[in-house]
Amino acid sequence: MDTGLEHKLCRPEVGLCLTQDGAGLVIEGYASLFDATDQGGDVVARGAYAACLKTMAAQGRRVRMLWQHDPAQPIGIWDEVFEDTRGLRVKGRLLDSVAKGREAAALISAGAIEGLSIGYRTIRATTTDKGQRLLTELDLWEVSLVTFPMLPSAKVSAKGGALSDEGLLDLVALFQNGRTMLMQD
């Protein structure tokens, strides 16, 4: 399904942290880094998200958390989305009541998923003297967990106890039950 959105993928240098608290599986990291050239030759300028985030807050709307940019697969909720001096910082909760949320947590913990990617529309952009597209204003729609990040110089790691031993055993049992059901069909 083509949504008409552009996507930027990011493996933040600081890392994608996954921890568990009373509210569920907490995930945080940078979805976009300012002044970093991606593999497509684009650079996001500081302040590119400011107007969009302000408008969304005033309208009571949220940036969506999706799995691999698939609008049919929301996997959690971004509780905080804000710009700091480094980039677009996000913090939210993977929903462990959603199968893809549990799967995402397991993949992040194992290091199989490392990236965050933004889905956006370009409002304003210019071309730099190096021929790069400088994105100066973006309409942010979603931040996805993705397999292939576009900023190769950045690295993400899962940190903390994403799931307890009991939680991991439950997850293993879930996958084993699913495999058994598929083999019976």
Coordinates of C-alpha atoms in Angstrom, one line a residue:
M1 CA 0.0 0.0 0.0
D2 CA 1.5 3.3 -1.1
T3 CA 0.9 6.0 1.5
G4 CA 2.9 8.7 -0.4
L5 CA 5.2 9.1 2.6
E6 CA 8.9 9.3 2.4
H7 CA 11.0 7.3 4.8
K8 CA 14.3 8.0 6.6
L9 CA 16.0 5.2 8.4
C10 CA 18.3 5.8 11.4
R11 CA 20.6 3.7 13.6
P12 CA 21.1 6.2 16.4
E13 CA 24.6 6.4 17.9
V14 CA 23.2 6.6 21.4
G15 CA 21.3 3.4 21.1
L16 CA 17.8 2.1 21.1
C17 CA 17.1 1.2 24.7
L18 CA 14.5 -1.4 25.7
T19 CA 13.5 -1.8 29.3
Q20 CA 10.5 -3.1 31.2
D21 CA 8.6 -1.0 33.7
G22 CA 5.0 -1.1 35.1
A23 CA 3.6 0.4 31.9
G24 CA 5.1 -2.3 29.6
L25 CA 8.2 -2.5 27.4
V26 CA 9.7 0.9 27.2
I27 CA 11.7 1.8 24.1
E28 CA 13.6 5.0 23.5
G29 CA 16.2 6.4 21.1
Y30 CA 16.8 8.8 18.3
A31 CA 14.5 8.4 15.2
S32 CA 16.5 11.0 13.3
L33 CA 19.8 12.7 13.7
F34 CA 20.4 16.3 12.7
D35 CA 23.2 17.2 10.2
A36 CA 24.0 13.6 9.4
T37 CA 24.0 12.6 5.7
D38 CA 22.1 9.4 5.0
Q39 CA 22.7 7.0 2.2
G40 CA 20.2 8.8 0.0
G41 CA 22.2 12.0 0.3
D42 CA 19.7 13.8 2.5
V43 CA 20.4 15.8 5.6
V44 CA 17.7 16.7 8.2
A45 CA 18.2 20.3 9.6
R46 CA 17.8 21.2 13.2
G47 CA 14.2 22.4 13.8
A48 CA 12.8 20.4 10.9
Y49 CA 10.1 18.8 13.1
A50 CA 9.3 21.7 15.3
A51 CA 6.2 23.1 13.5
C52 CA 4.7 19.7 13.0
L53 CA 5.2 18.6 16.6
K54 CA 3.6 21.8 17.8
T55 CA 0.6 21.4 15.5
M56 CA 0.2 17.8 16.5
A57 CA 0.2 18.6 20.2
A58 CA -2.3 21.4 19.7
Q59 CA -4.6 19.0 17.8
G60 CA -4.1 16.2 20.3
R61 CA -2.6 13.9 17.6
R62 CA 0.3 11.4 18.0
V63 CA 3.1 10.2 16.0
R64 CA 2.4 6.5 15.3
M65 CA 4.7 3.6 16.2
L66 CA 4.6 1.1 13.4
W67 CA 6.4 -2.2 12.4
Q68 CA 8.5 -1.8 9.2
H69 CA 6.3 1.2 8.0
D70 CA 3.2 -1.0 7.7
P71 CA 0.2 1.1 8.7
A72 CA -1.7 -2.1 9.4
Q73 CA 0.8 -3.1 12.1
P74 CA 0.9 -0.6 14.9
I75 CA 3.1 -2.1 17.7
G76 CA 3.0 0.5 20.4
I77 CA 2.7 4.1 21.4
W78 CA 5.2 6.9 21.3
D79 CA 4.6 8.8 24.6
E80 CA 7.4 11.4 23.9
V81 CA 8.5 12.7 20.6
F82 CA 10.7 15.8 20.7
E83 CA 13.7 17.6 19.2
D84 CA 16.8 18.1 21.2
T85 CA 20.2 19.4 20.0
R86 CA 21.1 16.0 18.5
G87 CA 17.9 15.0 16.7
L88 CA 14.4 13.6 17.0
R89 CA 14.2 11.7 20.3
V90 CA 11.4 9.2 20.9
K91 CA 10.3 7.3 24.0
G92 CA 7.3 5.0 24.1
R93 CA 5.9 1.6 24.9
L94 CA 5.9 -1.6 22.8
L95 CA 2.5 -3.2 23.5
D96 CA 3.2 -6.7 24.8
S97 CA -0.5 -7.5 24.3
V98 CA 0.1 -7.3 20.5
A99 CA 1.9 -10.2 18.9
K100 CA 4.2 -7.9 16.8
G101 CA 5.0 -5.9 19.9
R102 CA 6.3 -9.0 21.6
E103 CA 8.1 -10.1 18.5
A104 CA 9.7 -6.6 18.2
A105 CA 10.9 -6.8 21.8
A106 CA 12.5 -10.2 21.2
L107 CA 14.2 -9.0 18.0
I108 CA 15.5 -5.8 19.6
S109 CA 16.8 -7.8 22.6
A110 CA 18.6 -10.2 20.3
G111 CA 20.1 -7.5 18.2
A112 CA 18.2 -8.5 15.1
I113 CA 16.4 -5.2 14.8
E114 CA 18.5 -2.1 15.3
G115 CA 16.9 0.8 13.5
L116 CA 14.3 3.4 13.7
S117 CA 12.8 5.0 10.6
I118 CA 10.6 8.0 10.1
G119 CA 7.7 8.3 7.7
Y120 CA 7.1 11.9 6.7
R121 CA 6.2 14.3 4.0
T122 CA 8.6 17.1 3.0
I123 CA 7.2 20.6 3.5
R124 CA 10.4 22.5 2.7
A125 CA 13.8 21.5 1.4
T126 CA 16.8 23.1 -0.2
T127 CA 19.9 21.8 -2.0
T128 CA 23.2 22.3 -0.4
D129 CA 26.4 23.3 -2.3
K130 CA 27.4 19.6 -2.0
G131 CA 24.2 18.6 -3.9
Q132 CA 22.5 17.2 -0.8
R133 CA 18.8 17.7 -0.1
L134 CA 18.6 19.7 3.2
L135 CA 15.2 18.9 4.8
T136 CA 14.2 22.0 6.7
E137 CA 10.5 21.3 7.5
L138 CA 8.9 17.9 7.7
D139 CA 5.4 16.7 8.4
L140 CA 6.1 13.6 10.6
W141 CA 3.5 10.8 10.5
E142 CA 5.2 7.8 12.1
V143 CA 8.3 6.3 13.5
S144 CA 8.8 2.6 12.7
L145 CA 11.1 -0.1 14.1
V146 CA 13.0 -1.4 11.0
T147 CA 15.6 -3.9 10.0
F148 CA 17.7 -1.8 7.7
P149 CA 18.8 1.6 8.9
M150 CA 20.0 4.3 6.5
L151 CA 22.7 5.9 8.6
P152 CA 25.5 3.4 8.6
S153 CA 27.8 5.4 10.8
A154 CA 25.3 5.2 13.7
K155 CA 24.8 2.1 15.9
V156 CA 21.9 0.9 18.0
S157 CA 22.1 -1.6 20.8
A158 CA 19.4 -3.1 23.0
K159 CA 20.1 -2.4 26.7
G160 CA 18.7 -3.5 30.0
G161 CA 16.5 -6.4 30.8
A162 CA 13.9 -6.2 28.1
L163 CA 12.0 -9.2 29.4
S164 CA 12.3 -11.2 32.6
D165 CA 13.3 -14.9 32.3
E166 CA 9.6 -15.7 32.8
G167 CA 8.6 -13.3 30.0
L168 CA 11.2 -14.8 27.6
L169 CA 9.9 -18.3 28.5
D170 CA 6.3 -17.1 27.8
L171 CA 7.5 -15.7 24.5
V172 CA 9.2 -19.0 23.5
A173 CA 6.1 -21.0 24.5
L174 CA 4.0 -18.6 22.3
F175 CA 6.2 -19.3 19.3
Q176 CA 6.3 -23.0 19.9
N177 CA 2.5 -23.1 20.2
G178 CA 2.2 -21.2 16.9
R179 CA 4.6 -23.5 15.1
T180 CA 2.7 -26.6 16.4
M181 CA -0.6 -25.1 15.2
L182 CA 0.9 -24.4 11.8
M183 CA 2.2 -27.9 11.5
Q184 CA -1.2 -29.4 12.3
D185 CA -2.9 -27.6 9.4

